[in-house]
Structures are given as C-alpha cells and as structure tokens.
Amino acid sequence: MSEQGNRSAWLQGPETPCEINNAPARAYRMVLLGAPGVGKGTQAEFLCRDLKTCQLSTGDVFRAAKSLGEDALSPAMKLAMGHMQRGELVPDEIVVKMVQERLGCLNCEYGFLLDGFPRTVSQAESLEKMLEETNQKLDAVLSYELPMEQVIARLSGRRTCKQCKTTFHVETKPPKVEGVCDKCGGELYTREDDRPESIRVRLEAYETSTAPLAEYYTRKGILKRISAEGSPEDVYERTKSILASL
C-alpha cells in the first residue's frame, strides 16, 4: 500500500501483497451506505485521500474477477462467479466467505471503508463476528441521504456519449454543444437506467433492502446520517465533523 493503498489484496485475493508505509495516527473502520446518485463515491475518494485508507467495494471485486483466469480465483470467488454467470444473486454465505478470504484487509493498520458489504442484517452480523476475532469493531456507518426527488433530478439529467461513454450533466456538467460529446463529437443520449421511472424503481428497491440494515446499526448506536445536499465539498465538511466526533 502506498500513500493511499492499492487495494491489490482486496481485488485480487489474499495472496497478493499490499505495501504498507507510514500508517496514520488514527485508523478508521467504517461502512459506507448511500443510494445511487447521492455522491457516495466522491465522498469515498475524499476519505481515502485524507485518511490514507482503502475503499473496499465488493462490486469492484466482482468486476475484477471477470478479468481473472479461473486458476486465479479464490474458492469463494469461483462460487460467486458461477452464480453471476447464471444471472443469479450471490448468496449471503458466499459473499461472507469472499470477505473472510480478505480478512487481512479488515485488519489493515490504515483502517478501511467498506462499500457494498454488508447489504443485509445477516451479513452485518457476520462482519461483526469477523472483527471480534481480532478485537476490532466498526467506528461508524456513514449513511449519505438525499430526498428521492433530488436524486431523480441528479441522475435523470445525466447524458452519456454513445461512442466513448463519457458522461455529462445538463446542469452541473453540460457539453459545449448540446447533445454533442466534447471529447469525440459523438451523440449524447439518456441511458435507460437514467430515466426517471427506472431511477425511482432502483431507489425504492434500495430503500426497502437497506432499511433493516440501517435499523440494525441505529440500535448499535453507530449509524451516522449525513445530508448529501449541496456541493461535494459541503457534504465532506459534514463528514469531517462526524469523524471529529468519533
């Protein structure tokens, strides 16, 4: 792991080493929650930059696994890939095994930002047991929140280039010429999943699945709700205030 961590052991499996240099005085161990469109990814970038830690995204592991040969896959990842290739959801127990294989990343002296795990109360209970084995616990669960209509406005204004896939936004990042990509001159269009009706379905599904998890961490006293309104910098100032209070 260099200045911010290279995530090698997380993405490629426990046999891949990370270089550790100059660990920070305080290592934060946190879970990130947030619906699509609230800007959680940007906040994760800010946190990784300042805390010198890694964003440990299970989605990134699954995407990285697709480019690895079968021989390079861990036992849990082989099982997970089988479900994914059949278009099935990866069962909780397999996701938990995948994280257990990467337990070293949860023990990192830089701390961690878990993204995409846990997704269910069962996974949260498994994570708690994993951390207890090494006398660790979560410092906080950061939940970035924004009213549904504002999320829909953000995402439905997104436009994507048909050729190079560069994204723009009609309000916050408009192209120089309407409907034309600045980079390659390709046609900009609205992706199907960026249409308001599609976004609403995704958000409702997220809220339904996350509500029990948020309740679980509220009972634990570690859920920190953060308004995602305003600029990314404004949201990060709120995030830093939460960290200062821990």
PDB file of C-alpha atoms in Angstrom:
ATOM      1  CA  MET A   1       0.000   0.000   0.000  1.00  0.00           C
ATOM      2  CA  SER A   2       1.498   3.322  -0.985  1.00  0.00           C
ATOM      3  CA  GLU A   3       0.165   6.735   0.097  1.00  0.00           C
ATOM      4  CA  GLN A   4      -3.480   5.716  -0.167  1.00  0.00           C
ATOM      5  CA  GLY A   5      -3.456   1.985  -0.632  1.00  0.00           C
ATOM      6  CA  ASN A   6      -3.512  -0.019  -3.847  1.00  0.00           C
ATOM      7  CA  ARG A   7      -6.279  -2.496  -2.906  1.00  0.00           C
ATOM      8  CA  SER A   8      -4.329  -5.360  -4.521  1.00  0.00           C
ATOM      9  CA  ALA A   9      -5.102  -7.883  -1.793  1.00  0.00           C
ATOM     10  CA  TRP A  10      -8.756  -6.850  -1.834  1.00  0.00           C
ATOM     11  CA  LEU A  11      -9.279  -7.007  -5.600  1.00  0.00           C
ATOM     12  CA  GLN A  12      -7.082  -9.976  -6.478  1.00  0.00           C
ATOM     13  CA  GLY A  13      -7.184 -12.058  -3.324  1.00  0.00           C
ATOM     14  CA  PRO A  14      -5.174 -12.572  -0.142  1.00  0.00           C
ATOM     15  CA  GLU A  15      -2.123 -13.995  -1.941  1.00  0.00           C
ATOM     16  CA  THR A  16      -1.463 -10.573  -3.488  1.00  0.00           C
ATOM     17  CA  PRO A  17       0.546  -8.391  -1.084  1.00  0.00           C
ATOM     18  CA  CYS A  18      -0.058  -4.714  -0.273  1.00  0.00           C
ATOM     19  CA  GLU A  19       2.807  -2.411   0.649  1.00  0.00           C
ATOM     20  CA  ILE A  20       2.299  -0.674   3.993  1.00  0.00           C
ATOM     21  CA  ASN A  21       4.030   2.658   4.595  1.00  0.00           C
ATOM     22  CA  ASN A  22       3.532   5.378   7.201  1.00  0.00           C
ATOM     23  CA  ALA A  23       0.272   4.316   8.789  1.00  0.00           C
ATOM     24  CA  PRO A  24      -1.845   7.215  10.112  1.00  0.00           C
ATOM     25  CA  ALA A  25      -2.143   8.058  13.795  1.00  0.00           C
ATOM     26  CA  ARG A  26      -5.829   7.068  13.741  1.00  0.00           C
ATOM     27  CA  ALA A  27      -7.258   4.245  11.641  1.00  0.00           C
ATOM     28  CA  TYR A  28     -10.989   4.480  10.977  1.00  0.00           C
ATOM     29  CA  ARG A  29     -13.058   1.361  10.301  1.00  0.00           C
ATOM     30  CA  MET A  30     -16.299   2.311   8.618  1.00  0.00           C
ATOM     31  CA  VAL A  31     -19.135   1.125   6.403  1.00  0.00           C
ATOM     32  CA  LEU A  32     -20.480   3.434   3.692  1.00  0.00           C
ATOM     33  CA  LEU A  33     -24.177   3.473   2.777  1.00  0.00           C
ATOM     34  CA  GLY A  34     -25.919   5.548   0.140  1.00  0.00           C
ATOM     35  CA  ALA A  35     -28.381   5.151  -2.697  1.00  0.00           C
ATOM     36  CA  PRO A  36     -27.280   5.578  -6.334  1.00  0.00           C
ATOM     37  CA  GLY A  37     -26.860   9.256  -7.140  1.00  0.00           C
ATOM     38  CA  VAL A  38     -26.188  10.624  -3.640  1.00  0.00           C
ATOM     39  CA  GLY A  39     -22.452  11.088  -4.300  1.00  0.00           C
ATOM     40  CA  LYS A  40     -21.142   8.370  -2.004  1.00  0.00           C
ATOM     41  CA  GLY A  41     -18.315   7.554  -4.435  1.00  0.00           C
ATOM     42  CA  THR A  42     -17.000  11.116  -4.346  1.00  0.00           C
ATOM     43  CA  GLN A  43     -17.080  11.140  -0.552  1.00  0.00           C
ATOM     44  CA  ALA A  44     -15.182   7.836  -0.532  1.00  0.00           C
ATOM     45  CA  GLU A  45     -12.479   9.421  -2.714  1.00  0.00           C
ATOM     46  CA  PHE A  46     -12.135  12.332  -0.275  1.00  0.00           C
ATOM     47  CA  LEU A  47     -11.988   9.980   2.705  1.00  0.00           C
ATOM     48  CA  CYS A  48      -9.385   7.720   1.094  1.00  0.00           C
ATOM     49  CA  ARG A  49      -7.263  10.742   0.221  1.00  0.00           C
ATOM     50  CA  ASP A  50      -7.293  12.189   3.735  1.00  0.00           C
ATOM     51  CA  LEU A  51      -7.346   9.008   5.827  1.00  0.00           C
ATOM     52  CA  LYS A  52      -4.840   7.141   3.616  1.00  0.00           C
ATOM     53  CA  THR A  53      -7.112   4.119   3.624  1.00  0.00           C
ATOM     54  CA  CYS A  54      -8.851   1.922   1.033  1.00  0.00           C
ATOM     55  CA  GLN A  55     -12.396   1.835  -0.244  1.00  0.00           C
ATOM     56  CA  LEU A  56     -13.170  -1.874  -0.113  1.00  0.00           C
ATOM     57  CA  SER A  57     -16.005  -2.327  -2.596  1.00  0.00           C
ATOM     58  CA  THR A  58     -17.437  -5.806  -3.122  1.00  0.00           C
ATOM     59  CA  GLY A  59     -18.737  -4.653  -6.504  1.00  0.00           C
ATOM     60  CA  ASP A  60     -15.166  -3.855  -7.555  1.00  0.00           C
ATOM     61  CA  VAL A  61     -14.080  -7.369  -6.523  1.00  0.00           C
ATOM     62  CA  PHE A  62     -16.777  -8.969  -8.679  1.00  0.00           C
ATOM     63  CA  ARG A  63     -15.845  -6.768 -11.652  1.00  0.00           C
ATOM     64  CA  ALA A  64     -12.125  -7.516 -11.234  1.00  0.00           C
ATOM     65  CA  ALA A  65     -12.836 -11.257 -11.015  1.00  0.00           C
ATOM     66  CA  LYS A  66     -14.296 -11.245 -14.518  1.00  0.00           C
ATOM     67  CA  SER A  67     -10.883 -10.379 -15.961  1.00  0.00           C
ATOM     68  CA  LEU A  68      -9.007 -13.063 -13.993  1.00  0.00           C
ATOM     69  CA  GLY A  69      -8.484 -16.627 -15.171  1.00  0.00           C
ATOM     70  CA  GLU A  70     -10.271 -19.362 -13.234  1.00  0.00           C
ATOM     71  CA  ASP A  71      -6.968 -20.521 -11.744  1.00  0.00           C
ATOM     72  CA  ALA A  72      -6.508 -17.079 -10.176  1.00  0.00           C
ATOM     73  CA  LEU A  73      -9.898 -17.088  -8.464  1.00  0.00           C
ATOM     74  CA  SER A  74     -10.232 -17.932  -4.787  1.00  0.00           C
ATOM     75  CA  PRO A  75     -12.658 -20.720  -3.802  1.00  0.00           C
ATOM     76  CA  ALA A  76     -15.352 -18.237  -2.766  1.00  0.00           C
ATOM     77  CA  MET A  77     -14.922 -16.206  -5.946  1.00  0.00           C
ATOM     78  CA  LYS A  78     -15.320 -19.317  -8.093  1.00  0.00           C
ATOM     79  CA  LEU A  79     -18.644 -19.985  -6.381  1.00  0.00           C
ATOM     80  CA  ALA A  80     -19.657 -16.332  -6.750  1.00  0.00           C
ATOM     81  CA  MET A  81     -18.773 -16.259 -10.445  1.00  0.00           C
ATOM     82  CA  GLY A  82     -20.908 -19.341 -11.039  1.00  0.00           C
ATOM     83  CA  HIS A  83     -23.965 -17.540  -9.670  1.00  0.00           C
ATOM     84  CA  MET A  84     -23.158 -14.353 -11.594  1.00  0.00           C
ATOM     85  CA  GLN A  85     -22.732 -16.209 -14.887  1.00  0.00           C
ATOM     86  CA  ARG A  86     -26.187 -17.725 -14.386  1.00  0.00           C
ATOM     87  CA  GLY A  87     -27.615 -14.265 -13.730  1.00  0.00           C
ATOM     88  CA  GLU A  88     -28.304 -15.073 -10.080  1.00  0.00           C
ATOM     89  CA  LEU A  89     -27.707 -13.031  -6.957  1.00  0.00           C
ATOM     90  CA  VAL A  90     -24.667 -14.184  -4.995  1.00  0.00           C
ATOM     91  CA  PRO A  91     -25.961 -15.733  -1.716  1.00  0.00           C
ATOM     92  CA  ASP A  92     -25.062 -14.108   1.593  1.00  0.00           C
ATOM     93  CA  GLU A  93     -22.906 -17.017   2.740  1.00  0.00           C
ATOM     94  CA  ILE A  94     -20.699 -16.809  -0.363  1.00  0.00           C
ATOM     95  CA  VAL A  95     -20.290 -13.034  -0.076  1.00  0.00           C
ATOM     96  CA  VAL A  96     -19.299 -13.514   3.566  1.00  0.00           C
ATOM     97  CA  LYS A  97     -16.740 -16.184   2.584  1.00  0.00           C
ATOM     98  CA  MET A  98     -15.296 -13.824  -0.025  1.00  0.00           C
ATOM     99  CA  VAL A  99     -14.785 -11.148   2.622  1.00  0.00           C
ATOM    100  CA  GLN A 100     -13.379 -13.703   5.087  1.00  0.00           C
ATOM    101  CA  GLU A 101     -10.757 -14.637   2.491  1.00  0.00           C
ATOM    102  CA  ARG A 102      -9.706 -10.985   2.566  1.00  0.00           C
ATOM    103  CA  LEU A 103      -9.690 -10.650   6.341  1.00  0.00           C
ATOM    104  CA  GLY A 104      -6.226  -9.115   6.185  1.00  0.00           C
ATOM    105  CA  CYS A 105      -7.748  -6.042   4.544  1.00  0.00           C
ATOM    106  CA  LEU A 106     -10.053  -5.597   7.540  1.00  0.00           C
ATOM    107  CA  ASN A 107      -7.029  -5.849   9.856  1.00  0.00           C
ATOM    108  CA  CYS A 108      -5.042  -3.231   7.926  1.00  0.00           C
ATOM    109  CA  GLU A 109      -3.437  -0.587  10.121  1.00  0.00           C
ATOM    110  CA  TYR A 110      -4.808   2.038   7.719  1.00  0.00           C
ATOM    111  CA  GLY A 111      -8.383   1.056   8.577  1.00  0.00           C
ATOM    112  CA  PHE A 112     -10.981   0.544   5.844  1.00  0.00           C
ATOM    113  CA  LEU A 113     -14.106   1.903   4.152  1.00  0.00           C
ATOM    114  CA  LEU A 114     -16.434  -0.986   3.337  1.00  0.00           C
ATOM    115  CA  ASP A 115     -18.737  -0.296   0.384  1.00  0.00           C
ATOM    116  CA  GLY A 116     -21.386  -2.781  -0.751  1.00  0.00           C
ATOM    117  CA  PHE A 117     -20.890  -5.010   2.281  1.00  0.00           C
ATOM    118  CA  PRO A 118     -22.785  -5.620   4.414  1.00  0.00           C
ATOM    119  CA  ARG A 119     -26.035  -5.421   2.440  1.00  0.00           C
ATOM    120  CA  THR A 120     -28.193  -7.436   4.827  1.00  0.00           C
ATOM    121  CA  VAL A 121     -28.506  -7.838   8.593  1.00  0.00           C
ATOM    122  CA  SER A 122     -27.143 -11.376   8.251  1.00  0.00           C
ATOM    123  CA  GLN A 123     -24.014 -10.023   6.540  1.00  0.00           C
ATOM    124  CA  ALA A 124     -23.707  -7.301   9.210  1.00  0.00           C
ATOM    125  CA  GLU A 125     -23.771  -9.928  11.952  1.00  0.00           C
ATOM    126  CA  SER A 126     -21.082 -11.922  10.126  1.00  0.00           C
ATOM    127  CA  LEU A 127     -18.920  -8.798   9.773  1.00  0.00           C
ATOM    128  CA  GLU A 128     -19.234  -8.119  13.499  1.00  0.00           C
ATOM    129  CA  LYS A 129     -18.026 -11.645  14.284  1.00  0.00           C
ATOM    130  CA  MET A 130     -15.072 -11.279  11.901  1.00  0.00           C
ATOM    131  CA  LEU A 131     -13.975  -8.069  13.587  1.00  0.00           C
ATOM    132  CA  GLU A 132     -14.472  -9.504  17.087  1.00  0.00           C
ATOM    133  CA  GLU A 133     -11.995 -12.271  16.243  1.00  0.00           C
ATOM    134  CA  THR A 134      -9.254  -9.637  16.029  1.00  0.00           C
ATOM    135  CA  ASN A 135     -10.598  -7.405  18.820  1.00  0.00           C
ATOM    136  CA  GLN A 136     -11.825  -4.760  16.411  1.00  0.00           C
ATOM    137  CA  LYS A 137     -15.132  -3.010  15.863  1.00  0.00           C
ATOM    138  CA  LEU A 138     -16.668  -0.500  13.494  1.00  0.00           C
ATOM    139  CA  ASP A 139     -16.201   3.166  14.327  1.00  0.00           C
ATOM    140  CA  ALA A 140     -19.212   4.292  12.308  1.00  0.00           C
ATOM    141  CA  VAL A 141     -21.628   3.543   9.499  1.00  0.00           C
ATOM    142  CA  LEU A 142     -21.873   6.650   7.298  1.00  0.00           C
ATOM    143  CA  SER A 143     -25.249   6.868   5.573  1.00  0.00           C
ATOM    144  CA  TYR A 144     -25.419   9.553   2.863  1.00  0.00           C
ATOM    145  CA  GLU A 145     -29.019  10.596   2.340  1.00  0.00           C
ATOM    146  CA  LEU A 146     -30.923  12.752  -0.142  1.00  0.00           C
ATOM    147  CA  PRO A 147     -34.670  13.076  -0.869  1.00  0.00           C
ATOM    148  CA  MET A 148     -35.758  10.797  -3.703  1.00  0.00           C
ATOM    149  CA  GLU A 149     -36.884  13.629  -5.976  1.00  0.00           C
ATOM    150  CA  GLN A 150     -33.463  15.276  -5.733  1.00  0.00           C
ATOM    151  CA  VAL A 151     -31.722  12.012  -6.601  1.00  0.00           C
ATOM    152  CA  ILE A 152     -34.015  11.579  -9.603  1.00  0.00           C
ATOM    153  CA  ALA A 153     -33.211  15.133 -10.736  1.00  0.00           C
ATOM    154  CA  ARG A 154     -29.489  14.444 -10.447  1.00  0.00           C
ATOM    155  CA  LEU A 155     -29.494  11.158 -12.322  1.00  0.00           C
ATOM    156  CA  SER A 156     -32.091  11.974 -14.971  1.00  0.00           C
ATOM    157  CA  GLY A 157     -30.002  14.954 -16.075  1.00  0.00           C
ATOM    158  CA  ARG A 158     -27.084  12.682 -16.948  1.00  0.00           C
ATOM    159  CA  ARG A 159     -26.170  12.230 -20.614  1.00  0.00           C
ATOM    160  CA  THR A 160     -23.773   9.593 -21.952  1.00  0.00           C
ATOM    161  CA  CYS A 161     -21.760   9.557 -25.181  1.00  0.00           C
ATOM    162  CA  LYS A 162     -22.726   6.652 -27.445  1.00  0.00           C
ATOM    163  CA  GLN A 163     -19.126   6.320 -28.646  1.00  0.00           C
ATOM    164  CA  CYS A 164     -16.652   6.973 -25.815  1.00  0.00           C
ATOM    165  CA  LYS A 165     -19.121   6.641 -22.884  1.00  0.00           C
ATOM    166  CA  THR A 166     -18.077   9.974 -21.337  1.00  0.00           C
ATOM    167  CA  THR A 167     -20.835  11.335 -19.098  1.00  0.00           C
ATOM    168  CA  PHE A 168     -22.189  14.875 -18.866  1.00  0.00           C
ATOM    169  CA  HIS A 169     -24.996  16.533 -16.932  1.00  0.00           C
ATOM    170  CA  VAL A 170     -27.439  19.061 -18.335  1.00  0.00           C
ATOM    171  CA  GLU A 171     -26.972  21.327 -15.288  1.00  0.00           C
ATOM    172  CA  THR A 172     -23.730  20.572 -13.487  1.00  0.00           C
ATOM    173  CA  LYS A 173     -21.531  19.453 -16.416  1.00  0.00           C
ATOM    174  CA  PRO A 174     -23.169  20.441 -19.730  1.00  0.00           C
ATOM    175  CA  PRO A 175     -21.376  19.784 -23.048  1.00  0.00           C
ATOM    176  CA  LYS A 176     -20.136  22.792 -25.033  1.00  0.00           C
ATOM    177  CA  VAL A 177     -22.621  21.916 -27.773  1.00  0.00           C
ATOM    178  CA  GLU A 178     -25.963  20.479 -26.703  1.00  0.00           C
ATOM    179  CA  GLY A 179     -26.220  16.778 -27.497  1.00  0.00           C
ATOM    180  CA  VAL A 180     -22.594  16.501 -28.668  1.00  0.00           C
ATOM    181  CA  CYS A 181     -19.680  14.959 -26.737  1.00  0.00           C
ATOM    182  CA  ASP A 182     -16.803  17.354 -26.029  1.00  0.00           C
ATOM    183  CA  LYS A 183     -14.252  14.543 -26.309  1.00  0.00           C
ATOM    184  CA  CYS A 184     -15.108  12.717 -29.508  1.00  0.00           C
ATOM    185  CA  GLY A 185     -18.053  14.502 -31.064  1.00  0.00           C
ATOM    186  CA  GLY A 186     -20.331  11.518 -30.505  1.00  0.00           C
ATOM    187  CA  GLU A 187     -24.054  11.736 -29.863  1.00  0.00           C
ATOM    188  CA  LEU A 188     -25.185  12.095 -26.254  1.00  0.00           C
ATOM    189  CA  TYR A 189     -28.187  10.147 -25.051  1.00  0.00           C
ATOM    190  CA  THR A 190     -30.109   9.271 -21.879  1.00  0.00           C
ATOM    191  CA  ARG A 191     -29.418   5.717 -20.755  1.00  0.00           C
ATOM    192  CA  GLU A 192     -32.436   3.585 -19.962  1.00  0.00           C
ATOM    193  CA  ASP A 193     -31.472   3.337 -16.295  1.00  0.00           C
ATOM    194  CA  ASP A 194     -31.162   7.154 -16.112  1.00  0.00           C
ATOM    195  CA  ARG A 195     -34.816   7.668 -16.986  1.00  0.00           C
ATOM    196  CA  PRO A 196     -36.912   8.920 -14.026  1.00  0.00           C
ATOM    197  CA  GLU A 197     -39.170   5.861 -13.916  1.00  0.00           C
ATOM    198  CA  SER A 198     -36.170   3.489 -13.849  1.00  0.00           C
ATOM    199  CA  ILE A 199     -34.401   5.549 -11.197  1.00  0.00           C
ATOM    200  CA  ARG A 200     -37.469   5.532  -8.955  1.00  0.00           C
ATOM    201  CA  VAL A 201     -37.674   1.730  -9.088  1.00  0.00           C
ATOM    202  CA  ARG A 202     -33.961   1.401  -8.171  1.00  0.00           C
ATOM    203  CA  LEU A 203     -34.282   3.856  -5.288  1.00  0.00           C
ATOM    204  CA  GLU A 204     -37.357   2.157  -3.876  1.00  0.00           C
ATOM    205  CA  ALA A 205     -35.576  -1.209  -4.060  1.00  0.00           C
ATOM    206  CA  TYR A 206     -32.521   0.278  -2.308  1.00  0.00           C
ATOM    207  CA  GLU A 207     -34.599   1.807   0.476  1.00  0.00           C
ATOM    208  CA  THR A 208     -36.511  -1.429   1.045  1.00  0.00           C
ATOM    209  CA  SER A 209     -33.353  -3.533   1.256  1.00  0.00           C
ATOM    210  CA  THR A 210     -31.349  -1.037   3.337  1.00  0.00           C
ATOM    211  CA  ALA A 211     -33.997  -0.116   5.929  1.00  0.00           C
ATOM    212  CA  PRO A 212     -33.405  -3.223   8.131  1.00  0.00           C
ATOM    213  CA  LEU A 213     -29.634  -2.676   7.925  1.00  0.00           C
ATOM    214  CA  ALA A 214     -29.945   0.994   8.920  1.00  0.00           C
ATOM    215  CA  GLU A 215     -32.197  -0.018  11.821  1.00  0.00           C
ATOM    216  CA  TYR A 216     -29.661  -2.643  12.921  1.00  0.00           C
ATOM    217  CA  TYR A 217     -26.823  -0.093  13.044  1.00  0.00           C
ATOM    218  CA  THR A 218     -29.065   2.517  14.671  1.00  0.00           C
ATOM    219  CA  ARG A 219     -29.642   0.076  17.525  1.00  0.00           C
ATOM    220  CA  LYS A 220     -25.858  -0.376  17.739  1.00  0.00           C
ATOM    221  CA  GLY A 221     -25.521   3.405  18.072  1.00  0.00           C
ATOM    222  CA  ILE A 222     -23.069   3.791  15.192  1.00  0.00           C
ATOM    223  CA  LEU A 223     -25.266   4.882  12.252  1.00  0.00           C
ATOM    224  CA  LYS A 224     -24.411   8.449  11.250  1.00  0.00           C
ATOM    225  CA  ARG A 225     -26.877  10.044   8.837  1.00  0.00           C
ATOM    226  CA  ILE A 226     -25.301  12.698   6.605  1.00  0.00           C
ATOM    227  CA  SER A 227     -27.254  15.012   4.328  1.00  0.00           C
ATOM    228  CA  ALA A 228     -25.960  14.743   0.761  1.00  0.00           C
ATOM    229  CA  GLU A 229     -27.468  18.092  -0.264  1.00  0.00           C
ATOM    230  CA  GLY A 230     -25.177  20.780  -1.664  1.00  0.00           C
ATOM    231  CA  SER A 231     -21.757  20.505  -3.262  1.00  0.00           C
ATOM    232  CA  PRO A 232     -19.433  17.535  -2.669  1.00  0.00           C
ATOM    233  CA  GLU A 233     -17.247  19.852  -0.595  1.00  0.00           C
ATOM    234  CA  ASP A 234     -20.211  20.848   1.597  1.00  0.00           C
ATOM    235  CA  VAL A 235     -21.077  17.191   2.165  1.00  0.00           C
ATOM    236  CA  TYR A 236     -17.474  16.389   3.012  1.00  0.00           C
ATOM    237  CA  GLU A 237     -17.382  19.145   5.634  1.00  0.00           C
ATOM    238  CA  ARG A 238     -20.327  17.387   7.316  1.00  0.00           C
ATOM    239  CA  THR A 239     -18.471  14.078   7.014  1.00  0.00           C
ATOM    240  CA  LYS A 240     -15.359  15.521   8.665  1.00  0.00           C
ATOM    241  CA  SER A 241     -17.497  16.845  11.532  1.00  0.00           C
ATOM    242  CA  ILE A 242     -18.797  13.311  12.079  1.00  0.00           C
ATOM    243  CA  LEU A 243     -15.246  11.910  12.105  1.00  0.00           C
ATOM    244  CA  ALA A 244     -14.132  14.560  14.586  1.00  0.00           C
ATOM    245  CA  SER A 245     -16.903  13.490  16.950  1.00  0.00           C
ATOM    246  CA  LEU A 246     -15.961   9.803  16.991  1.00  0.00           C
TER     247      LEU A 246
END
